[in-house]
């Protein structure tokens, strides 16, 4: 589908068209101008509807939901975007990157990596009204993760609604080798060093994620619950970047070293 121009009447835009445009951009690895720049009528409600329409298309193409992901969970990123709430999106099996494999550059536009704390749920979790303590009680195990984000927008320039419609810049993710019961570590104090080619470029603790990663999990359960969805047992929940994302250049090696959750190293491909 040819992308509309800035002069396209609002009446020709809707959530289904937004979903189709962004899926086409993703599947052809073609960056584009933000939707909001062309259609100011893109609201968060429309963006989340577009996200669900895109998920239905992914399922029709054989993908399977394996979890959810959060974005804008750090205060620094919220301030940068001029928002005060995170956002949520879907994870499918096609986004899971087996440990040891390089970043699939041929499938991505401009990949960036960010370290995250991931949860695997032991039971279903559904909002509204879920607290951080209740959310954490539903967790079976905690893992380190590195998410490879990949916006469909040129230069990673977008609004919050743009990002939501684009499934929170989903690309790929890899989880670490260490799995711990949530009671075995202090998630707020769990630290991470992010390295590129052996040089430390960023550091953070779990407290960077809404004060505690369990707060992110509760937010996800309540936000998806308001949309009629449950978080299911066995699903992976990526709680959001602990640090700013770094570009993954060809040939580069990006490593995330966690206090208790081990290390993850990925090659730029």
Coordinates of C-alpha atoms in Angstrom, one line a residue:
X1 CA 0.0 0.0 0.0
X2 CA 1.3 3.4 -0.9
X3 CA 1.6 5.7 2.2
X4 CA -0.8 8.6 2.2
X5 CA 0.6 12.2 1.9
X6 CA 0.2 15.0 4.5
X7 CA -2.8 16.3 2.5
X8 CA -4.8 13.0 2.8
X9 CA -8.2 13.8 4.5
X10 CA -8.6 12.5 8.0
X11 CA -11.6 10.5 6.8
X12 CA -9.3 8.2 4.8
X13 CA -7.3 7.2 7.9
X14 CA -8.3 4.6 10.5
X15 CA -6.7 2.0 12.8
X16 CA -6.7 -0.7 10.1
X17 CA -4.8 1.5 7.6
X18 CA -2.3 2.5 10.3
X19 CA -1.7 -1.2 11.1
X20 CA -1.3 -2.1 7.4
X21 CA 1.1 0.8 6.7
X22 CA 3.4 -0.1 9.6
X23 CA 3.4 -3.9 8.9
X24 CA 4.3 -3.2 5.3
X25 CA 7.2 -0.9 6.5
X26 CA 8.3 -3.7 8.9
X27 CA 8.2 -6.5 6.4
X28 CA 10.0 -4.5 3.7
X29 CA 12.5 -2.9 6.1
X30 CA 11.5 0.5 4.7
X31 CA 11.5 3.4 7.2
X32 CA 8.9 6.1 7.0
X33 CA 7.6 9.4 8.4
X34 CA 5.7 9.1 11.6
X35 CA 2.0 8.5 11.2
X36 CA 1.2 11.4 13.6
X37 CA 3.0 13.8 11.3
X38 CA 0.6 12.8 8.5
X39 CA -2.5 12.2 10.5
X40 CA -2.9 14.3 13.7
X41 CA -5.9 12.2 14.5
X42 CA -3.8 9.3 15.7
X43 CA -4.8 9.0 19.4
X44 CA -3.6 6.4 21.9
X45 CA -6.9 4.6 21.6
X46 CA -6.6 4.4 17.8
X47 CA -2.9 3.3 18.2
X48 CA -3.7 0.4 20.6
X49 CA -6.5 -0.7 18.2
X50 CA -4.0 -0.6 15.3
X51 CA -1.6 -2.7 17.5
X52 CA -4.3 -5.4 18.0
X53 CA -5.2 -5.4 14.3
X54 CA -1.5 -5.9 13.5
X55 CA -1.4 -8.8 16.0
X56 CA -4.3 -10.5 14.3
X57 CA -2.4 -10.2 11.0
X58 CA 0.8 -11.6 12.6
X59 CA -1.3 -14.6 13.9
X60 CA -2.7 -15.1 10.4
X61 CA 0.9 -15.3 9.2
X62 CA 1.6 -18.1 11.7
X63 CA 3.1 -16.1 14.6
X64 CA 2.1 -17.0 18.2
X65 CA 1.8 -14.7 21.2
X66 CA 4.5 -15.5 23.8
X67 CA 4.3 -12.4 26.0
X68 CA 4.2 -8.7 26.2
X69 CA 6.6 -5.8 26.4
X70 CA 6.7 -2.4 28.0
X71 CA 8.1 0.8 26.8
X72 CA 8.9 4.2 28.4
X73 CA 9.2 2.7 31.8
X74 CA 12.2 4.8 32.8
X75 CA 11.7 8.3 34.0
X76 CA 14.4 9.6 31.7
X77 CA 12.7 8.2 28.7
X78 CA 9.3 9.5 29.8
X79 CA 10.8 13.0 30.2
X80 CA 12.4 12.8 26.8
X81 CA 9.1 11.9 25.2
X82 CA 7.1 14.3 27.3
X83 CA 4.8 11.6 28.8
X84 CA 4.2 10.3 32.3
X85 CA 3.0 6.8 31.6
X86 CA 4.5 3.7 30.0
X87 CA 3.1 1.9 27.0
X88 CA 2.5 -1.8 26.3
X89 CA 2.8 -4.1 23.2
X90 CA 2.9 -7.7 22.1
X91 CA 5.7 -10.3 21.8
X92 CA 5.4 -13.2 19.4
X93 CA 7.6 -16.2 18.9
X94 CA 9.1 -14.7 15.7
X95 CA 10.7 -12.0 17.9
X96 CA 12.5 -14.4 20.2
X97 CA 16.2 -14.6 19.3
X98 CA 18.0 -17.8 20.4
X99 CA 21.1 -17.1 22.5
X100 CA 24.3 -17.0 20.4
X101 CA 22.7 -16.0 17.2
X102 CA 23.6 -12.6 15.7
X103 CA 21.1 -9.7 15.4
X104 CA 19.0 -10.5 12.3
X105 CA 19.9 -7.4 10.4
X106 CA 18.3 -8.5 7.2
X107 CA 14.9 -8.3 9.0
X108 CA 15.4 -5.0 10.7
X109 CA 15.9 -1.3 9.7
X110 CA 18.1 0.3 12.4
X111 CA 18.4 -2.0 15.4
X112 CA 19.2 -0.7 18.9
X113 CA 19.8 -2.8 22.1
X114 CA 18.7 -2.2 25.6
X115 CA 19.0 -4.3 28.8
X116 CA 15.9 -5.3 30.6
X117 CA 14.6 -7.4 33.5
X118 CA 12.2 -10.1 32.2
X119 CA 9.6 -12.1 34.0
X120 CA 8.1 -15.5 33.2
X121 CA 4.6 -15.8 34.6
X122 CA 3.6 -18.8 36.7
X123 CA -0.1 -18.1 36.5
X124 CA -2.5 -15.8 34.6
X125 CA -2.7 -12.2 35.6
X126 CA -5.5 -9.8 34.8
X127 CA -6.4 -6.3 35.7
X128 CA -7.7 -3.9 36.5
X129 CA -6.6 -3.3 40.1
X130 CA -3.5 -5.4 40.2
X131 CA -0.8 -4.2 42.6
X132 CA 2.9 -4.6 42.3
X133 CA 2.9 -7.2 45.1
X134 CA 0.1 -9.2 43.4
X135 CA 1.9 -9.0 40.1
X136 CA 5.2 -10.2 41.6
X137 CA 3.4 -13.1 43.3
X138 CA 2.3 -14.3 39.8
X139 CA 6.0 -14.5 38.6
X140 CA 7.6 -17.9 38.3
X141 CA 11.1 -16.8 37.4
X142 CA 13.2 -13.8 36.6
X143 CA 15.6 -13.5 33.7
X144 CA 18.0 -11.0 32.2
X145 CA 17.1 -9.9 28.7
X146 CA 18.4 -7.7 25.9
X147 CA 15.7 -6.3 23.6
X148 CA 16.6 -5.3 20.1
X149 CA 14.2 -2.5 19.3
X150 CA 13.6 -1.3 15.7
X151 CA 11.3 1.6 15.0
X152 CA 9.7 1.8 11.6
X153 CA 10.0 5.6 11.7
X154 CA 13.0 7.3 10.2
X155 CA 15.6 8.4 12.8
X156 CA 13.5 6.9 15.6
X157 CA 11.4 10.1 15.5
X158 CA 7.9 9.6 16.7
X159 CA 5.2 10.5 19.2
X160 CA 3.9 8.2 22.0
X161 CA 0.9 7.2 19.8
X162 CA 3.2 6.5 16.9
X163 CA 5.3 4.1 19.1
X164 CA 2.2 2.3 20.4
X165 CA 0.8 1.8 16.9
X166 CA 4.3 0.4 15.9
X167 CA 4.1 -2.2 18.7
X168 CA 6.6 -0.3 20.8
X169 CA 9.3 -0.6 18.2
X170 CA 9.4 -4.3 18.5
X171 CA 12.2 -6.2 16.8
X172 CA 13.8 -9.1 18.6
X173 CA 14.8 -10.1 22.1
X174 CA 17.1 -12.6 23.8
X175 CA 16.9 -13.9 27.4
X176 CA 19.8 -14.8 29.6
X177 CA 21.0 -18.2 31.0
X178 CA 20.2 -17.5 34.7
X179 CA 16.6 -18.0 36.0
X180 CA 15.8 -17.0 39.6
X181 CA 12.8 -17.1 41.8
X182 CA 11.8 -13.4 42.4
X183 CA 12.4 -13.9 46.1
X184 CA 16.1 -14.7 45.5
X185 CA 17.1 -11.2 44.5
X186 CA 16.4 -7.5 45.2
X187 CA 14.9 -6.5 41.9
X188 CA 15.1 -2.8 42.6
X189 CA 18.8 -3.1 43.3
X190 CA 19.6 -5.6 40.5
X191 CA 22.3 -3.7 38.5
X192 CA 23.3 -3.9 34.9
X193 CA 26.4 -2.7 33.0
X194 CA 25.9 -2.2 29.2
X195 CA 29.0 -2.6 27.1
X196 CA 29.7 -2.0 23.4
X197 CA 32.9 -3.6 22.1
X198 CA 34.2 -4.0 25.7
X199 CA 33.5 -0.4 26.7
X200 CA 30.9 0.4 29.4
X201 CA 28.4 2.8 27.9
X202 CA 25.6 2.8 30.4
X203 CA 24.6 1.4 33.8
X204 CA 21.4 1.2 35.8
X205 CA 19.5 -0.8 38.4
X206 CA 16.0 -2.2 38.4
X207 CA 14.8 0.9 40.2
X208 CA 15.1 2.7 36.8
X209 CA 12.0 0.8 35.8
X210 CA 9.1 2.7 37.4
X211 CA 10.9 2.4 40.7
X212 CA 10.7 -1.4 40.7
X213 CA 10.1 -3.9 37.7
X214 CA 7.0 -5.3 39.5
X215 CA 5.3 -1.9 39.0
X216 CA 5.8 -2.3 35.3
X217 CA 4.3 -5.8 35.4
X218 CA 1.3 -4.5 37.3
X219 CA 0.9 -1.7 34.8
X220 CA 0.9 -4.2 31.9
X221 CA -1.7 -6.4 33.6
X222 CA -4.0 -3.4 34.3
X223 CA -3.5 -1.9 30.8
X224 CA -4.1 -5.1 29.0
X225 CA -7.0 -5.9 31.3
X226 CA -8.7 -2.7 30.4
X227 CA -8.4 -3.8 26.8
X228 CA -10.0 -7.2 27.6
X229 CA -6.8 -9.3 27.7
X230 CA -5.1 -11.4 30.4
X231 CA -1.4 -12.0 30.8
X232 CA -1.1 -15.8 30.6
X233 CA 0.9 -18.3 32.5
X234 CA 4.2 -19.0 30.7
X235 CA 4.3 -15.7 29.0
X236 CA 7.5 -13.6 29.0
X237 CA 7.1 -9.9 30.1
X238 CA 9.9 -7.5 29.1
X239 CA 9.6 -4.7 31.7
X240 CA 11.3 -2.0 29.7
X241 CA 14.8 -0.6 29.1
X242 CA 16.9 0.0 32.2
X243 CA 19.2 2.3 30.2
X244 CA 19.0 4.2 26.9
X245 CA 19.2 2.0 23.9
X246 CA 22.4 1.8 21.9
X247 CA 22.8 1.3 18.2
X248 CA 23.8 -2.2 17.1
X249 CA 26.3 -1.6 14.3
X250 CA 27.5 -4.3 11.9
X251 CA 30.3 -6.3 13.6
X252 CA 29.7 -4.8 17.0
X253 CA 29.4 -6.8 20.2
X254 CA 26.9 -5.6 22.8
X255 CA 27.0 -7.2 26.3
X256 CA 24.8 -6.7 29.3
X257 CA 26.2 -7.8 32.6
X258 CA 23.8 -8.2 35.5
X259 CA 24.6 -8.5 39.2
X260 CA 22.7 -11.8 39.8
X261 CA 21.1 -12.7 36.5
X262 CA 24.2 -13.3 34.4
X263 CA 25.4 -11.9 31.2
X264 CA 24.1 -11.7 27.6
X265 CA 26.3 -11.0 24.6
X266 CA 25.0 -10.3 21.1
X267 CA 26.8 -9.8 17.9
X268 CA 25.8 -7.0 15.5
X269 CA 25.7 -9.4 12.5

